[in-house]
Tab-separated table of C-alpha atoms in Angstrom:
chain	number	residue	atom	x	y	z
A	1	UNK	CA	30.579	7.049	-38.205
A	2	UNK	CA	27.745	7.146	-35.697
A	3	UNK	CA	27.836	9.473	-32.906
A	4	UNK	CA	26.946	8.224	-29.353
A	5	UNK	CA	25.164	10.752	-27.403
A	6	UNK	CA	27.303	11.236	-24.419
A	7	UNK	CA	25.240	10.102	-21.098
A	8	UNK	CA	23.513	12.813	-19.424
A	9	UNK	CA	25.043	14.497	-16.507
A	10	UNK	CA	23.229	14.032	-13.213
A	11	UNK	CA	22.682	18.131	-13.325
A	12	UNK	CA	20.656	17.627	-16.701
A	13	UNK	CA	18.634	14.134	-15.226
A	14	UNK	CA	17.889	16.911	-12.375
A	15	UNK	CA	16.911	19.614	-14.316
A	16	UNK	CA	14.840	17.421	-16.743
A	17	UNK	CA	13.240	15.230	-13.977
A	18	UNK	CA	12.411	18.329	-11.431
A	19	UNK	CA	10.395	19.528	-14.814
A	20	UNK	CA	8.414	16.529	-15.634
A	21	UNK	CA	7.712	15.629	-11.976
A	22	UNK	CA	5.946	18.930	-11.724
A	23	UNK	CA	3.877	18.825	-15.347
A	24	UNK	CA	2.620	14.721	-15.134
A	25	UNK	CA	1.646	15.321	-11.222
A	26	UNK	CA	-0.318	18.103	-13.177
A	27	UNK	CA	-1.686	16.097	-15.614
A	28	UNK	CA	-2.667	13.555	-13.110
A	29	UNK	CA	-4.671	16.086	-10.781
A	30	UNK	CA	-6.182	17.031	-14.166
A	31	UNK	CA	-6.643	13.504	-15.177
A	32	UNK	CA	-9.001	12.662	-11.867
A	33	UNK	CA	-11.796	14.918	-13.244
A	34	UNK	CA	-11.647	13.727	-16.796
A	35	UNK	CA	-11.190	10.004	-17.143
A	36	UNK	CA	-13.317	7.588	-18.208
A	37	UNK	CA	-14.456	4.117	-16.885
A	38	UNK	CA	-12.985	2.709	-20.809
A	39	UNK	CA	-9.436	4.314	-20.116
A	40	UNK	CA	-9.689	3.452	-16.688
A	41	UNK	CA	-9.715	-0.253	-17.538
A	42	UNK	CA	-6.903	0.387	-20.003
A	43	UNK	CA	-4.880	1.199	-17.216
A	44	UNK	CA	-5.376	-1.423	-15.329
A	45	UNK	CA	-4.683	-3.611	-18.486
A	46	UNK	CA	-1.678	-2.225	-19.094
A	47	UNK	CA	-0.669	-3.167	-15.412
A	48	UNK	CA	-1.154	-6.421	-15.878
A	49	UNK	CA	0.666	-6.520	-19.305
A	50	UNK	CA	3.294	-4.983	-17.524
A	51	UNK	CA	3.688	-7.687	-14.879
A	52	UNK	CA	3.549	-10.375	-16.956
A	53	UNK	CA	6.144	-8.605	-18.964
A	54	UNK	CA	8.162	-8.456	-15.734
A	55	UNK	CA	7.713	-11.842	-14.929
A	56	UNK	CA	9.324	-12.777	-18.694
A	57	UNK	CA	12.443	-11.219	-18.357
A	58	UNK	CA	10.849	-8.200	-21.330
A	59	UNK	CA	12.339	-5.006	-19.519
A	60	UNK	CA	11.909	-3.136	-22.819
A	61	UNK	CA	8.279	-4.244	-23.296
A	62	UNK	CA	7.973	-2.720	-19.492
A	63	UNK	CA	9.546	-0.015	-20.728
A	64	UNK	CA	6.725	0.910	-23.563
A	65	UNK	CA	4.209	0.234	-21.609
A	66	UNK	CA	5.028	2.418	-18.704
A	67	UNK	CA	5.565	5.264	-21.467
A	68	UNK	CA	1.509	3.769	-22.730
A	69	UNK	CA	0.528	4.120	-19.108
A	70	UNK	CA	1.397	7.901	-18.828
A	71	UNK	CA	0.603	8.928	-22.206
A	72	UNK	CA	-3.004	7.449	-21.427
A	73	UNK	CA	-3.255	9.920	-17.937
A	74	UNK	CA	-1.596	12.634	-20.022
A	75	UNK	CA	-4.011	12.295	-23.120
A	76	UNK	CA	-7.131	12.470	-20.282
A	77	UNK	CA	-6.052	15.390	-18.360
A	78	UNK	CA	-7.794	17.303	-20.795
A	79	UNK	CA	-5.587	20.315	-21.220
A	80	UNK	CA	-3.993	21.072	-25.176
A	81	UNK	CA	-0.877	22.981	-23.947
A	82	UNK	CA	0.441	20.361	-20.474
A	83	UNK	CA	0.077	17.765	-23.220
A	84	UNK	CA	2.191	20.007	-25.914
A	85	UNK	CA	4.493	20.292	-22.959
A	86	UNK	CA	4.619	16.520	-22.119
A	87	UNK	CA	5.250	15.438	-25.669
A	88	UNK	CA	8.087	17.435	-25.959
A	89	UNK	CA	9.211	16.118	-22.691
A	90	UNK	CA	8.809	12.693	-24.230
A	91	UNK	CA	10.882	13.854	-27.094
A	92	UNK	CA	14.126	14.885	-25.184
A	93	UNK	CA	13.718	11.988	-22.497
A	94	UNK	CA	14.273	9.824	-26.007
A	95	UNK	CA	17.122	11.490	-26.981
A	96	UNK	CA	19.039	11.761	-23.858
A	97	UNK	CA	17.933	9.042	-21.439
A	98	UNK	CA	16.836	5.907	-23.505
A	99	UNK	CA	19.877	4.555	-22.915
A	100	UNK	CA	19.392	4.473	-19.672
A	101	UNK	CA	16.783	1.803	-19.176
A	102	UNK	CA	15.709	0.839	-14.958
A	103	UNK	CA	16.826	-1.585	-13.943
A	104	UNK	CA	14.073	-4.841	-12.997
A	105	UNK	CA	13.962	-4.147	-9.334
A	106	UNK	CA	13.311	-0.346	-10.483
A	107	UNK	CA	10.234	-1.690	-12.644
A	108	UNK	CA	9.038	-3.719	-10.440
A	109	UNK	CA	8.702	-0.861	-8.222
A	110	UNK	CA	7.475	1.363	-10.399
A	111	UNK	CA	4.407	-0.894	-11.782
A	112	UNK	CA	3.424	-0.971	-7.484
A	113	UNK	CA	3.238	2.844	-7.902
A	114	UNK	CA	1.425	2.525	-10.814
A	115	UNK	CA	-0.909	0.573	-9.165
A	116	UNK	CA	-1.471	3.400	-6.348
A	117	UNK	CA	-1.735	5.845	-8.976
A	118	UNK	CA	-4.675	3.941	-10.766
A	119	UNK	CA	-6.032	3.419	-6.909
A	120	UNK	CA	-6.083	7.458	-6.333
A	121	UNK	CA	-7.551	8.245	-9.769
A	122	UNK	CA	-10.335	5.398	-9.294
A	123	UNK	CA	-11.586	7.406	-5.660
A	124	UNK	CA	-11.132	10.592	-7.136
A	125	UNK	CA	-8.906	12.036	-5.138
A	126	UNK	CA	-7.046	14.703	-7.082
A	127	UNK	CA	-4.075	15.470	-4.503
A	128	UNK	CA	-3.351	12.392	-3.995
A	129	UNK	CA	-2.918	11.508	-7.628
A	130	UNK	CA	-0.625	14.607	-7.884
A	131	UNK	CA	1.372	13.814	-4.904
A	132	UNK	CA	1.760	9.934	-5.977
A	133	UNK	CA	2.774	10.429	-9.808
A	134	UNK	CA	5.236	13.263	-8.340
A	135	UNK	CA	7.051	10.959	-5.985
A	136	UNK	CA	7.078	8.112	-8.467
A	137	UNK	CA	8.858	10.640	-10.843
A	138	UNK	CA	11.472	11.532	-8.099
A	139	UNK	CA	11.993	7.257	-7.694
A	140	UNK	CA	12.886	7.353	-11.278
A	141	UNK	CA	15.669	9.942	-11.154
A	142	UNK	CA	16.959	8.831	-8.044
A	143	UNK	CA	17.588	5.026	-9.530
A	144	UNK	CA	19.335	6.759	-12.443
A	145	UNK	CA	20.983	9.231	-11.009
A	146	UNK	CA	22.603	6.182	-8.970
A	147	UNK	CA	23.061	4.121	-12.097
A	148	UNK	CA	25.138	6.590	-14.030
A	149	UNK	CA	27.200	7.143	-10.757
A	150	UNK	CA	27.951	3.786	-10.663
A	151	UNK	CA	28.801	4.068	-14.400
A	152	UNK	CA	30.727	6.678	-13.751
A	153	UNK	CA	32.550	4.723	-10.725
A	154	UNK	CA	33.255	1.984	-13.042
A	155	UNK	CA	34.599	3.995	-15.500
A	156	UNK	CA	37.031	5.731	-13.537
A	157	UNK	CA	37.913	2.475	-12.051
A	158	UNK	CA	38.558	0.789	-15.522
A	159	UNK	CA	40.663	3.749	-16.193
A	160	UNK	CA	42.694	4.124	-13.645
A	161	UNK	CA	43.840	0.004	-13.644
A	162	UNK	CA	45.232	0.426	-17.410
């Protein structure tokens, strides 16, 4: 039979989150010196693909393009080993936390900090960038870090009515 990956623990979202906060804020202070006017407007494309996405109900659309969005800052930050690190980063995030998808108010969220990232790359401003894409890492793990506690809330609950 198939084997379900059981859901991560919230020590492992920690431990994998506190890591990737730290390397994309890195490749987004790396990104500021690097990017070009073309990938610049592909971020801002992407954006708006992924508010119109919103808008349609597509939270798994949302969902690639906010991986498209990052990979696009990653593959500008211009550094061969952060973005051997990041794609290996992708790699486990897939098989551990896809299940795990955020919820719509999450994304909706998330595409405003997107925004603010694109704002901070467009003036340059390399701190900022960091700071921003670090903090809207740390919003991601702290809306699923509460959705698998209320999993786990509803599973105890289930249980303990049988």
């Amino acid at each position: 039979g198939v084997k379900v990956a059981p859901l991560p623990t919230t020590k492992e979202l920690t431990e994998f989150y506190d890591i990737s906060s730290v390397l994309r804020g890195l490749a987004a202070r790396k990104a500021v010196r690097n990017i070009t006017p073309r990938e610049i407007k592909h971020l801002q494309e992407v954006i708006l693909q992924s508010e119109q996405s919103l808008r349609e109900g597509s939270l798994k659309e949302v969902y690639k393009l906010n991986k498209k969005f990052h990979q696009i800052i990653e593959k500008s930050c211009d550094n061969k080993e952060l973005i051997f690190l990041l794609d290996n980063v992708y790699e486990r995030s897939r098989e551990r936390f896809s299940e795990i998808l955020s919820r719509k108010k999450r994304q909706k969220e998330s595409i405003e900090e997107h925004k603010l990232i694109l704002e901070a790359l467009i003036k340059k401003d390399e701190e900022w960038a960091e700071q921003l894409m670090r903090k809207h890492i740390e919003n991601g793990k702290e809306d699923l870090l509460q959705q698998i506690e209320l999993r786990e809330n509803n599973h105890i609950k289930n249980n303990n009515s049988e």
